[in-house]
């Protein structure tokens, strides 16, 4: 039983309509073509970063790891491939959000170099805490006014969401919660 | 059902949501032959939805970037439900954004509504008598009460009777559910401060929509013909009589234009769409107020989030308006309500920090966050209005609306008072304040847009009479939220249903008499 089948079985529903399941179990000897079980790209491949340049992506990847590292129960951002997913999401996002992230990543390295003479990817604690200090500010409705702090807050929320909505997270959570992350999806209307 | 295209139908209903659905439900049961046009498709609900894990969605639940810049309710699971703003544009001044949230499907917004089902009271119907602002409605609570009485069982409204004059009781499925420890503590503190609380009053069932509660009984009468994908351009009128004689509409898919004839035309297309149709038709505006007095209810989402240190638990309730009833506030008129509930968790955005420390903090707060959301009355003002923007047309060539709406100091002061009072209540209950703010969502986002075709006794200052009939053209009725004169802080759907039922019974009686 693959991951998707397990989730559906926990919910007590079939992943495919009954008539399709029947078709699947019958060899395609008649005029009805069989319906094959298929997989999404993320189950067999890793997304290719297209938004950030290589050095920028390395910085962003380390930031994501610091925002949400793994623990004994659940994957972190890296294991959930959250940086790769967010790179893809940003590639399709409106220009202001793209600028916020691109400039934010560059500013993160700039501050690291200015303060510690090394890029963010080479920093250790407590140096990391110094450059990520805006993440420790208290919440306000409108958020921070400084673009760098805005970037860090936006990245924090996005990394959490991209991680907790990942296949890897669902697999880890399925032992504790039935149907983790499963919801009713409205198909397109014609 | 096949009909002769040349048939002149009894009643043509535009829209299939709460108001259109109730009109069809009421009229067809009285034997009136109705045709209903809806701008969206018909569909099989069970086949339209499938279970999917969020990670199987193309954007992991984030949704397609930039798709819904004004629909905060949209997520990747329900993205196909909301009207596409590229096909259905509207305009506003960039300094005053308006969030127009639409569903163009059979059943309308009743497919996704929050189901809150409150009655209005004479604090709303006679608001001018109470505080001198605005206009009274041309109806009183006693006029609508019999209709509320019939609608609550139909929508299976659950609730608890409280005897509050500002929130009249109804015919409820009695809610005797136990409150969780955090909710009990909040209610006890509220009592000490003389702030009333009650159970939420909601329409119950797997689905509580026009699609399952109103349209099926109407269809069973054999008196209803439903035409989906029919986007109305304008109401047509007879040059000799000045009366409406039907509508012109365009098929959503083929873009072919049609005309249809009817004795009576009923608009139930939603507050802003009905107004748009009237404005594009150039009718029902001898008063000059058509499109004016647009208002909604302002929302302050999570105005206070608090941590209940030693107790977890869900459940919740409602605080009805308690300001400006027997006393008079110095800084604002009218009042606000809260939805409150416990059992929540803290999203990472609300907590400082990052990494495993943040994750541990989030886990420690699971189920212990208590929240209040403010819903406040927005004063109807002439300067909040819609007009036709002839420079912009939708995908079917129909001129769109330009919307001008902004909040004023009355709403801002009310929002501040709500935050401060909510904080006081939470602290009184021993909760630890996590976050607080009084920032309102933009006008429109509450999806409670009202007014623009307001009712009134004076044809010079209102569009509709006390039976939702236009003053100018007796065979045109508007039965949706656009008819509201004021809105209170209660969710409006139950009153929309009551007004539509009442107007429909009047309509049927007038048709019977030959007056229509």
JSON list of N, CA, C and O in Angstrom, two decimals, chain B residues 15 41 56 105 138 164 179-180 200 249 252 285 319 345 363 435-436 441-442 449 452 479 485 510:
[
{"chain": "B", "resi": 15, "resn": "UNK", "atom": "N", "xyz": [-31.01, 34.80, -9.97]},
{"chain": "B", "resi": 15, "resn": "UNK", "atom": "CA", "xyz": [-30.19, 34.39, -8.82]},
{"chain": "B", "resi": 15, "resn": "UNK", "atom": "C", "xyz": [-30.79, 33.19, -8.11]},
{"chain": "B", "resi": 15, "resn": "UNK", "atom": "O", "xyz": [-32.01, 33.07, -7.97]},
{"chain": "B", "resi": 41, "resn": "UNK", "atom": "N", "xyz": [-22.90, 27.69, -13.32]},
{"chain": "B", "resi": 41, "resn": "UNK", "atom": "CA", "xyz": [-23.31, 26.36, -13.75]},
{"chain": "B", "resi": 41, "resn": "UNK", "atom": "C", "xyz": [-24.09, 25.60, -12.68]},
{"chain": "B", "resi": 41, "resn": "UNK", "atom": "O", "xyz": [-23.96, 25.88, -11.49]},
{"chain": "B", "resi": 56, "resn": "UNK", "atom": "N", "xyz": [-0.92, 16.79, -2.38]},
{"chain": "B", "resi": 56, "resn": "UNK", "atom": "CA", "xyz": [-1.19, 16.41, -3.76]},
{"chain": "B", "resi": 56, "resn": "UNK", "atom": "C", "xyz": [-1.68, 17.59, -4.60]},
{"chain": "B", "resi": 56, "resn": "UNK", "atom": "O", "xyz": [-1.88, 17.44, -5.81]},
{"chain": "B", "resi": 105, "resn": "UNK", "atom": "N", "xyz": [-22.24, 30.17, -8.86]},
{"chain": "B", "resi": 105, "resn": "UNK", "atom": "CA", "xyz": [-22.62, 28.77, -9.00]},
{"chain": "B", "resi": 105, "resn": "UNK", "atom": "C", "xyz": [-24.08, 28.64, -8.56]},
{"chain": "B", "resi": 105, "resn": "UNK", "atom": "O", "xyz": [-24.55, 29.47, -7.78]},
{"chain": "B", "resi": 138, "resn": "UNK", "atom": "N", "xyz": [-38.93, 50.51, 6.68]},
{"chain": "B", "resi": 138, "resn": "UNK", "atom": "CA", "xyz": [-40.39, 50.64, 6.56]},
{"chain": "B", "resi": 138, "resn": "UNK", "atom": "C", "xyz": [-41.13, 49.43, 7.15]},
{"chain": "B", "resi": 138, "resn": "UNK", "atom": "O", "xyz": [-42.34, 49.31, 6.99]},
{"chain": "B", "resi": 164, "resn": "UNK", "atom": "N", "xyz": [-33.21, 38.14, 25.02]},
{"chain": "B", "resi": 164, "resn": "UNK", "atom": "CA", "xyz": [-32.50, 39.41, 24.82]},
{"chain": "B", "resi": 164, "resn": "UNK", "atom": "C", "xyz": [-33.25, 40.27, 23.80]},
{"chain": "B", "resi": 164, "resn": "UNK", "atom": "O", "xyz": [-33.50, 39.80, 22.68]},
{"chain": "B", "resi": 179, "resn": "UNK", "atom": "N", "xyz": [-20.43, 23.63, 27.83]},
{"chain": "B", "resi": 179, "resn": "UNK", "atom": "CA", "xyz": [-19.31, 24.50, 27.47]},
{"chain": "B", "resi": 179, "resn": "UNK", "atom": "C", "xyz": [-18.01, 23.95, 28.04]},
{"chain": "B", "resi": 179, "resn": "UNK", "atom": "O", "xyz": [-18.00, 23.34, 29.11]},
{"chain": "B", "resi": 180, "resn": "UNK", "atom": "N", "xyz": [-16.93, 24.20, 27.33]},
{"chain": "B", "resi": 180, "resn": "UNK", "atom": "CA", "xyz": [-15.62, 23.79, 27.82]},
{"chain": "B", "resi": 180, "resn": "UNK", "atom": "C", "xyz": [-15.20, 24.71, 28.97]},
{"chain": "B", "resi": 180, "resn": "UNK", "atom": "O", "xyz": [-15.78, 25.78, 29.18]},
{"chain": "B", "resi": 200, "resn": "UNK", "atom": "N", "xyz": [-23.95, 29.98, 19.74]},
{"chain": "B", "resi": 200, "resn": "UNK", "atom": "CA", "xyz": [-24.08, 30.37, 18.34]},
{"chain": "B", "resi": 200, "resn": "UNK", "atom": "C", "xyz": [-25.42, 29.86, 17.80]},
{"chain": "B", "resi": 200, "resn": "UNK", "atom": "O", "xyz": [-25.91, 28.82, 18.23]},
{"chain": "B", "resi": 249, "resn": "UNK", "atom": "N", "xyz": [-30.37, 38.29, -21.53]},
{"chain": "B", "resi": 249, "resn": "UNK", "atom": "CA", "xyz": [-29.23, 37.64, -20.89]},
{"chain": "B", "resi": 249, "resn": "UNK", "atom": "C", "xyz": [-28.33, 37.00, -21.94]},
{"chain": "B", "resi": 249, "resn": "UNK", "atom": "O", "xyz": [-28.69, 36.84, -23.10]},
{"chain": "B", "resi": 252, "resn": "UNK", "atom": "N", "xyz": [-23.39, 31.97, -20.63]},
{"chain": "B", "resi": 252, "resn": "UNK", "atom": "CA", "xyz": [-22.01, 32.07, -20.12]},
{"chain": "B", "resi": 252, "resn": "UNK", "atom": "C", "xyz": [-21.01, 31.37, -21.03]},
{"chain": "B", "resi": 252, "resn": "UNK", "atom": "O", "xyz": [-19.89, 31.84, -21.22]},
{"chain": "B", "resi": 285, "resn": "UNK", "atom": "N", "xyz": [-34.54, 54.35, -10.56]},
{"chain": "B", "resi": 285, "resn": "UNK", "atom": "CA", "xyz": [-33.65, 55.30, -9.88]},
{"chain": "B", "resi": 285, "resn": "UNK", "atom": "C", "xyz": [-34.19, 56.73, -9.91]},
{"chain": "B", "resi": 285, "resn": "UNK", "atom": "O", "xyz": [-33.42, 57.69, -9.99]},
{"chain": "B", "resi": 319, "resn": "UNK", "atom": "N", "xyz": [-21.33, 36.86, 21.60]},
{"chain": "B", "resi": 319, "resn": "UNK", "atom": "CA", "xyz": [-21.72, 38.00, 22.43]},
{"chain": "B", "resi": 319, "resn": "UNK", "atom": "C", "xyz": [-22.49, 38.95, 21.53]},
{"chain": "B", "resi": 319, "resn": "UNK", "atom": "O", "xyz": [-21.92, 39.52, 20.59]},
{"chain": "B", "resi": 345, "resn": "UNK", "atom": "N", "xyz": [-5.09, 26.73, 18.28]},
{"chain": "B", "resi": 345, "resn": "UNK", "atom": "CA", "xyz": [-3.64, 26.64, 18.41]},
{"chain": "B", "resi": 345, "resn": "UNK", "atom": "C", "xyz": [-3.03, 27.92, 17.85]},
{"chain": "B", "resi": 345, "resn": "UNK", "atom": "O", "xyz": [-3.67, 28.63, 17.09]},
{"chain": "B", "resi": 363, "resn": "UNK", "atom": "N", "xyz": [3.57, 23.54, 20.19]},
{"chain": "B", "resi": 363, "resn": "UNK", "atom": "CA", "xyz": [2.98, 22.29, 20.68]},
{"chain": "B", "resi": 363, "resn": "UNK", "atom": "C", "xyz": [2.40, 22.47, 22.08]},
{"chain": "B", "resi": 363, "resn": "UNK", "atom": "O", "xyz": [1.35, 21.92, 22.41]},
{"chain": "B", "resi": 435, "resn": "UNK", "atom": "N", "xyz": [-2.12, 38.05, 21.58]},
{"chain": "B", "resi": 435, "resn": "UNK", "atom": "CA", "xyz": [-2.10, 39.16, 20.62]},
{"chain": "B", "resi": 435, "resn": "UNK", "atom": "C", "xyz": [-3.38, 39.96, 20.75]},
{"chain": "B", "resi": 435, "resn": "UNK", "atom": "O", "xyz": [-4.41, 39.43, 21.17]},
{"chain": "B", "resi": 436, "resn": "UNK", "atom": "N", "xyz": [-3.32, 41.20, 20.34]},
{"chain": "B", "resi": 436, "resn": "UNK", "atom": "CA", "xyz": [-4.53, 42.03, 20.27]},
{"chain": "B", "resi": 436, "resn": "UNK", "atom": "C", "xyz": [-4.34, 43.08, 19.18]},
{"chain": "B", "resi": 436, "resn": "UNK", "atom": "O", "xyz": [-3.22, 43.52, 18.92]},
{"chain": "B", "resi": 441, "resn": "UNK", "atom": "N", "xyz": [-10.74, 44.32, 8.58]},
{"chain": "B", "resi": 441, "resn": "UNK", "atom": "CA", "xyz": [-10.52, 43.85, 7.21]},
{"chain": "B", "resi": 441, "resn": "UNK", "atom": "C", "xyz": [-11.12, 44.89, 6.28]},
{"chain": "B", "resi": 441, "resn": "UNK", "atom": "O", "xyz": [-11.98, 45.68, 6.69]},
{"chain": "B", "resi": 442, "resn": "UNK", "atom": "N", "xyz": [-10.70, 44.94, 5.02]},
{"chain": "B", "resi": 442, "resn": "UNK", "atom": "CA", "xyz": [-11.22, 45.96, 4.10]},
{"chain": "B", "resi": 442, "resn": "UNK", "atom": "C", "xyz": [-12.73, 45.82, 3.91]},
{"chain": "B", "resi": 442, "resn": "UNK", "atom": "O", "xyz": [-13.30, 44.73, 4.06]},
{"chain": "B", "resi": 449, "resn": "UNK", "atom": "N", "xyz": [-22.08, 42.48, 2.32]},
{"chain": "B", "resi": 449, "resn": "UNK", "atom": "CA", "xyz": [-22.40, 43.75, 1.67]},
{"chain": "B", "resi": 449, "resn": "UNK", "atom": "C", "xyz": [-23.92, 43.91, 1.60]},
{"chain": "B", "resi": 449, "resn": "UNK", "atom": "O", "xyz": [-24.64, 42.97, 1.28]},
{"chain": "B", "resi": 452, "resn": "UNK", "atom": "N", "xyz": [-27.73, 49.81, -1.12]},
{"chain": "B", "resi": 452, "resn": "UNK", "atom": "CA", "xyz": [-27.70, 50.21, -2.55]},
{"chain": "B", "resi": 452, "resn": "UNK", "atom": "C", "xyz": [-29.10, 50.26, -3.18]},
{"chain": "B", "resi": 452, "resn": "UNK", "atom": "O", "xyz": [-29.31, 50.98, -4.15]},
{"chain": "B", "resi": 479, "resn": "UNK", "atom": "N", "xyz": [-35.01, 41.38, -3.78]},
{"chain": "B", "resi": 479, "resn": "UNK", "atom": "CA", "xyz": [-35.27, 40.66, -2.53]},
{"chain": "B", "resi": 479, "resn": "UNK", "atom": "C", "xyz": [-34.00, 40.28, -1.78]},
{"chain": "B", "resi": 479, "resn": "UNK", "atom": "O", "xyz": [-34.06, 39.54, -0.80]},
{"chain": "B", "resi": 485, "resn": "UNK", "atom": "N", "xyz": [-31.81, 48.62, 5.06]},
{"chain": "B", "resi": 485, "resn": "UNK", "atom": "CA", "xyz": [-31.69, 50.05, 5.40]},
{"chain": "B", "resi": 485, "resn": "UNK", "atom": "C", "xyz": [-30.55, 50.25, 6.41]},
{"chain": "B", "resi": 485, "resn": "UNK", "atom": "O", "xyz": [-29.84, 51.24, 6.38]},
{"chain": "B", "resi": 510, "resn": "UNK", "atom": "N", "xyz": [-50.71, 39.80, -4.91]},
{"chain": "B", "resi": 510, "resn": "UNK", "atom": "CA", "xyz": [-50.97, 40.87, -5.89]},
{"chain": "B", "resi": 510, "resn": "UNK", "atom": "C", "xyz": [-51.23, 40.29, -7.28]},
{"chain": "B", "resi": 510, "resn": "UNK", "atom": "O", "xyz": [-52.06, 40.80, -8.03]}
]
